[in-house]
Short mmCIF file of C-alpha atoms and ligand atoms in Angstrom, two decimals:
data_model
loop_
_atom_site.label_atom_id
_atom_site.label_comp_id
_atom_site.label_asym_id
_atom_site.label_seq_id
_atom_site.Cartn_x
_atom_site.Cartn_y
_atom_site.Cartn_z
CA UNK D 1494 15.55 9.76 46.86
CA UNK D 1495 13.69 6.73 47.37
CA UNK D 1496 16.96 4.23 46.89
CA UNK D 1497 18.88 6.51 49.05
CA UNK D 1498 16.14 6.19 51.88
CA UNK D 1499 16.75 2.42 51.91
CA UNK D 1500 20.34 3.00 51.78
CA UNK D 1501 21.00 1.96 47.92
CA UNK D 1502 24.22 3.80 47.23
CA UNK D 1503 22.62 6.35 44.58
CA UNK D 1504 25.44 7.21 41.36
CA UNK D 1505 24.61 9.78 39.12
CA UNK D 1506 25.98 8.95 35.56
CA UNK D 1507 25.54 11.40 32.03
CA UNK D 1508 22.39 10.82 29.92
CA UNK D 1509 21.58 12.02 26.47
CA UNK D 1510 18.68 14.92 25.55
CA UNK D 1511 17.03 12.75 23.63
CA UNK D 1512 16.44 9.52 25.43
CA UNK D 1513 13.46 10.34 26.84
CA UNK D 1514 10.80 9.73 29.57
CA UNK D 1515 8.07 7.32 28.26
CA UNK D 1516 5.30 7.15 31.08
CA UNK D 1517 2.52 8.69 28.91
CA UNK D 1518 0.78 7.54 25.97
CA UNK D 1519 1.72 11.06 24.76
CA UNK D 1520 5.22 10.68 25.36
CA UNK D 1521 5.29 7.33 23.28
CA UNK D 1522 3.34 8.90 20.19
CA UNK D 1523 6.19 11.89 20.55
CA UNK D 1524 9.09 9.47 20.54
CA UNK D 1525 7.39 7.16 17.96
CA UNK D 1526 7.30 10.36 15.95
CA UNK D 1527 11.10 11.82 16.70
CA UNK D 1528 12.17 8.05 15.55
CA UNK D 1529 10.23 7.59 12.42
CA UNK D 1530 11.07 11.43 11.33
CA UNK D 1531 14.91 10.39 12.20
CA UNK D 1532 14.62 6.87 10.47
CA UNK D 1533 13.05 9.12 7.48
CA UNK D 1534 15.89 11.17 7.17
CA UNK D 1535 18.61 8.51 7.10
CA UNK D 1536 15.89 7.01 4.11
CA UNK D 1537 17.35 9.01 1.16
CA UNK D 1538 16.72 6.62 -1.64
CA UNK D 1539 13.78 7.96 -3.09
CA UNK D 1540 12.30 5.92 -6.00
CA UNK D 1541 9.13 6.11 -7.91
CA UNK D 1542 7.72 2.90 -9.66
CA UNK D 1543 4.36 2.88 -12.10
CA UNK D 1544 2.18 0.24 -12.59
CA UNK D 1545 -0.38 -0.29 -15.25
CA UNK D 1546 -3.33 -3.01 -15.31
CA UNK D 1547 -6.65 -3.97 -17.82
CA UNK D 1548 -8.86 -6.46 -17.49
CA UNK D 1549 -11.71 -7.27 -19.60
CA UNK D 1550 -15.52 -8.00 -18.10
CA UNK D 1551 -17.10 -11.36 -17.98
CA UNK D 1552 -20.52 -12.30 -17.32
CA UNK D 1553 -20.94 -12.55 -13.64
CA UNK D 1554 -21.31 -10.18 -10.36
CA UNK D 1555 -19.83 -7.77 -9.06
CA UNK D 1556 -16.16 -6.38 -9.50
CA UNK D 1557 -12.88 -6.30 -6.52
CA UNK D 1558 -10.66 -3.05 -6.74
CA UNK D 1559 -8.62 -2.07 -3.88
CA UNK D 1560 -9.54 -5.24 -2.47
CA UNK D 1561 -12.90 -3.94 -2.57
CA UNK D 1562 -16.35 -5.73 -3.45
CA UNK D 1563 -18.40 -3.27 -5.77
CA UNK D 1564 -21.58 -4.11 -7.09
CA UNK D 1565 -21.88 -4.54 -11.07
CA UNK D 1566 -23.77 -6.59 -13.82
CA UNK D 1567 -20.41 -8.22 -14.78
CA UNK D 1568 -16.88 -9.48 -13.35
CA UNK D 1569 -13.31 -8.60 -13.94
CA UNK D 1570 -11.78 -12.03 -15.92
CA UNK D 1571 -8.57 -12.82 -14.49
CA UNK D 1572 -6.35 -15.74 -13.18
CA UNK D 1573 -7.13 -14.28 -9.77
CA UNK D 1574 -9.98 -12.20 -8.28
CA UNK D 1575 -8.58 -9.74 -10.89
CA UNK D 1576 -8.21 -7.03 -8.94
CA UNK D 1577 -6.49 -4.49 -11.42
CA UNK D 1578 -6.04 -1.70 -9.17
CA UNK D 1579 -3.63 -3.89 -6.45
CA UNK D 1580 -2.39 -5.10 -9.67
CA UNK D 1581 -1.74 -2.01 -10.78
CA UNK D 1582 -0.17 -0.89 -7.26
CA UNK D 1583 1.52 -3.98 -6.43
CA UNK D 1584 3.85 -3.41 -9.89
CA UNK D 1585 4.47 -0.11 -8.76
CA UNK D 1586 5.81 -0.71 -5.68
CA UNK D 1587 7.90 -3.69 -7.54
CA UNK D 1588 9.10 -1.32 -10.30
CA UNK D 1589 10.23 1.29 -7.98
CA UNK D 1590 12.13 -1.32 -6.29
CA UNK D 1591 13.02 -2.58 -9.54
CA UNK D 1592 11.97 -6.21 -8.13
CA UNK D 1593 9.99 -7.43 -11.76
CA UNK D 1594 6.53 -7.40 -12.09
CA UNK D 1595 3.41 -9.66 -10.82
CA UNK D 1596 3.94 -11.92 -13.72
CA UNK D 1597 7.68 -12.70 -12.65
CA UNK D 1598 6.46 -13.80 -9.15
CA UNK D 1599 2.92 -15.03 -9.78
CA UNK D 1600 2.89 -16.48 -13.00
CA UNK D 1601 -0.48 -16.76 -14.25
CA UNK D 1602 0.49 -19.80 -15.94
CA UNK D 1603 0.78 -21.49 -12.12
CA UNK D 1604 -2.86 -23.08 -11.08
CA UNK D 1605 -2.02 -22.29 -7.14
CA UNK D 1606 -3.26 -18.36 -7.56
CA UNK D 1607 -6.44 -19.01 -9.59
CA UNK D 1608 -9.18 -17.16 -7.80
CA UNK D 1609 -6.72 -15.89 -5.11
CA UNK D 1610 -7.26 -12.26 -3.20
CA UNK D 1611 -4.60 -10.06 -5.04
CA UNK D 1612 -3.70 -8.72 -1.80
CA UNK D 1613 -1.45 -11.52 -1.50
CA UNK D 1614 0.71 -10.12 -4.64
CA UNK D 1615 0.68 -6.56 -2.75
CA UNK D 1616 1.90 -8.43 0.19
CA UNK D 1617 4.95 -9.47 -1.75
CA UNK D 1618 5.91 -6.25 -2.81
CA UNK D 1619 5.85 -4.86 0.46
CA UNK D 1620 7.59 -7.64 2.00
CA UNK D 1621 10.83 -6.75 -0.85
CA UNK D 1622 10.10 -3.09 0.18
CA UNK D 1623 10.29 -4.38 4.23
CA UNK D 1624 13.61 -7.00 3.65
CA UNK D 1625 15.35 -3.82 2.32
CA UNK D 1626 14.00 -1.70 5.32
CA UNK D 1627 12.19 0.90 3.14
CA UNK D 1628 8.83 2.70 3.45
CA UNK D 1629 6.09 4.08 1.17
CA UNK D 1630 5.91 7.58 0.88
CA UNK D 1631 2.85 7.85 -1.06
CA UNK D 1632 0.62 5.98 -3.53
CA UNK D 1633 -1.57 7.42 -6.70
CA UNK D 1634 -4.06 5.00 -8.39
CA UNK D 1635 -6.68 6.47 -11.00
CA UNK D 1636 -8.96 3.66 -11.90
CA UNK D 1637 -10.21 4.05 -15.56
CA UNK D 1638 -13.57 2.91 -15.85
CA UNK D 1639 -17.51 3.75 -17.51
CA UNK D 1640 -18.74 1.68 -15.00
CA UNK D 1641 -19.44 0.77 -12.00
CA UNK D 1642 -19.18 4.12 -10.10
CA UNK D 1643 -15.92 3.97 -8.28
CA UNK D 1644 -16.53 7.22 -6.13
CA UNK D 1645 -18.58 6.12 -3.29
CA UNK D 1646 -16.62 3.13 -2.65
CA UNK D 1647 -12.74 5.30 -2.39
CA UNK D 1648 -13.03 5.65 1.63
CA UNK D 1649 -13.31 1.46 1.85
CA UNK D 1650 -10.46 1.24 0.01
CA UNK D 1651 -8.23 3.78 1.03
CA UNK D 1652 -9.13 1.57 5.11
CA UNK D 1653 -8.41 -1.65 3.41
CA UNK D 1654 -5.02 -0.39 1.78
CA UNK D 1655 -4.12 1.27 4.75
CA UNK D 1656 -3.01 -1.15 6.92
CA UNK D 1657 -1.26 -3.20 4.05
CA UNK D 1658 0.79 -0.48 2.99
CA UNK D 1659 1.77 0.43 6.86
CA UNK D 1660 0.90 4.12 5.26
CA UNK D 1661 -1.44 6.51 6.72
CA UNK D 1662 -4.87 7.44 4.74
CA UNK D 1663 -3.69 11.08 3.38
CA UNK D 1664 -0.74 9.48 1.48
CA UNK D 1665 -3.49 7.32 -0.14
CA UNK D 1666 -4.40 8.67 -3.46
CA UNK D 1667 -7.42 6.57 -5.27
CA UNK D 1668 -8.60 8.97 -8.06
CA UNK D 1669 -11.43 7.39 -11.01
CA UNK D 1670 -12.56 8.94 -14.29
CA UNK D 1671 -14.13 7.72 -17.01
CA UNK D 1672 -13.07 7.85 -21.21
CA UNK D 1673 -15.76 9.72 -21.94
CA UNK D 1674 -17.48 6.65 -24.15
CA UNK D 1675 -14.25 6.43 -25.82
CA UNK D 1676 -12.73 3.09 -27.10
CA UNK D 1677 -12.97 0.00 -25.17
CA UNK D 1678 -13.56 1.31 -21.76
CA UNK D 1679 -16.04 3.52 -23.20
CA UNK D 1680 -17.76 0.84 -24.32
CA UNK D 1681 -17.96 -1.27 -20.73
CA UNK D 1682 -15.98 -4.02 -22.52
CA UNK D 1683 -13.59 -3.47 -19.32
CA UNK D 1684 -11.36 -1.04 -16.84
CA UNK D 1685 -8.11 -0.26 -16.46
CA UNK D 1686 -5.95 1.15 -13.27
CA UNK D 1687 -2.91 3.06 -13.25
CA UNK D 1688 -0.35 3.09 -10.06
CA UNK D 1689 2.15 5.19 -9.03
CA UNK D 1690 4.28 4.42 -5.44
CA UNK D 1691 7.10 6.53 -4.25
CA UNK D 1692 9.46 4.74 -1.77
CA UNK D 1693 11.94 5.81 0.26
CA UNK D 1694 15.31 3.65 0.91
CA UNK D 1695 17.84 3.52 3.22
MG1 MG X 2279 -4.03 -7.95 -13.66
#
């Protein structure tokens, strides 16, 4: 009505139902959400990976899981900041994608990722998941551990994973128990993490 008023010859030409008006923040989180559930569905490839990790204690302070500082009377030993729970992840996004493991890309044997944050590794699994235009559906970790307490410190790392893993909170599983005493990890000579990721491919 407004083109016609200024004398713009006006043509009316077919549309489609679902290309939609965006003016509205609400109408963009709608359409974000028609796309993603239609990019979802053409994603049939489902695949899950697992990933494993131990590390042993050293004297020192303080422990990083998830990315995560906790507080502790010793340190992981590692090559890096040996995180085992992103280690544990990161190979289970790489196995599902059947892309290796850490060691293949980031051999421990190479001085240039001494000390490094592990989210680095993560980022290279989901950059293989990304090149192949796949998503994660969801990720499990249990961290294995007598000590330090893992449960107050799950909501950190579930916010710190987040974002990395493009992957909303509730498809963030980070579980921890203990081995009752038993063996090893019983005895607070270290922790272990295990990882599942399922991921969804074109
Ligand atoms: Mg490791």
């Amino acid at each position: 009505a407004v083109a016609e008023k200024f004398g713009i010859k006006v043509r009316v030409i077919a549309g489609r139902a679902e290309n939609q008006k965006l003016t509205t923040m609400e109408d963009i989180h709608e359409a974000d959400r028609i796309l993603t559930a239609k990019a979802n569905s053409e994603r049939l490839d489902v695949r899950v990976g697992q990933g494993i990790d131990f590390h042993e204690f050293e004297a020192g302070g303080g422990v990083v899981l998830c990315g995560v500082k906790i507080p502790h009377d010793r340190k992981l030993k590692g090559h890096s900041d040996a995180d085992a729970a992103m280690h544990a992840l990161t190979d289970a996004i790489l196995g599902a994608l059947g892309e290796g493991d850490i060691g293949t890309h980031f051999p421990p044997s190479d001085p240039q990722w001494k000390g490094v944050s592990s989210s680095i590794f993560l980022q290279k699994a989901i950059d293989f998941l990304s090149l192949r235009n796949g998503i994660i559906a969801n990720v499990d970790i249990t961290i294995l551990a007598e000590a330090p307490r893992i449960g107050p410190h799950i909501e950190a790392m579930k916010a710190l994973l987040s974002p990395l893993l493009h992957l909303s909170k509730d498809r963030i599983a980070i579980k921890a128990t203990t081995t009752e005493q038993l063996g090893a990890i019983g005895r607070r000579e270290g922790l272990a993490a295990f990882a599942t990721a399922t991921v969804r491919l074109p």
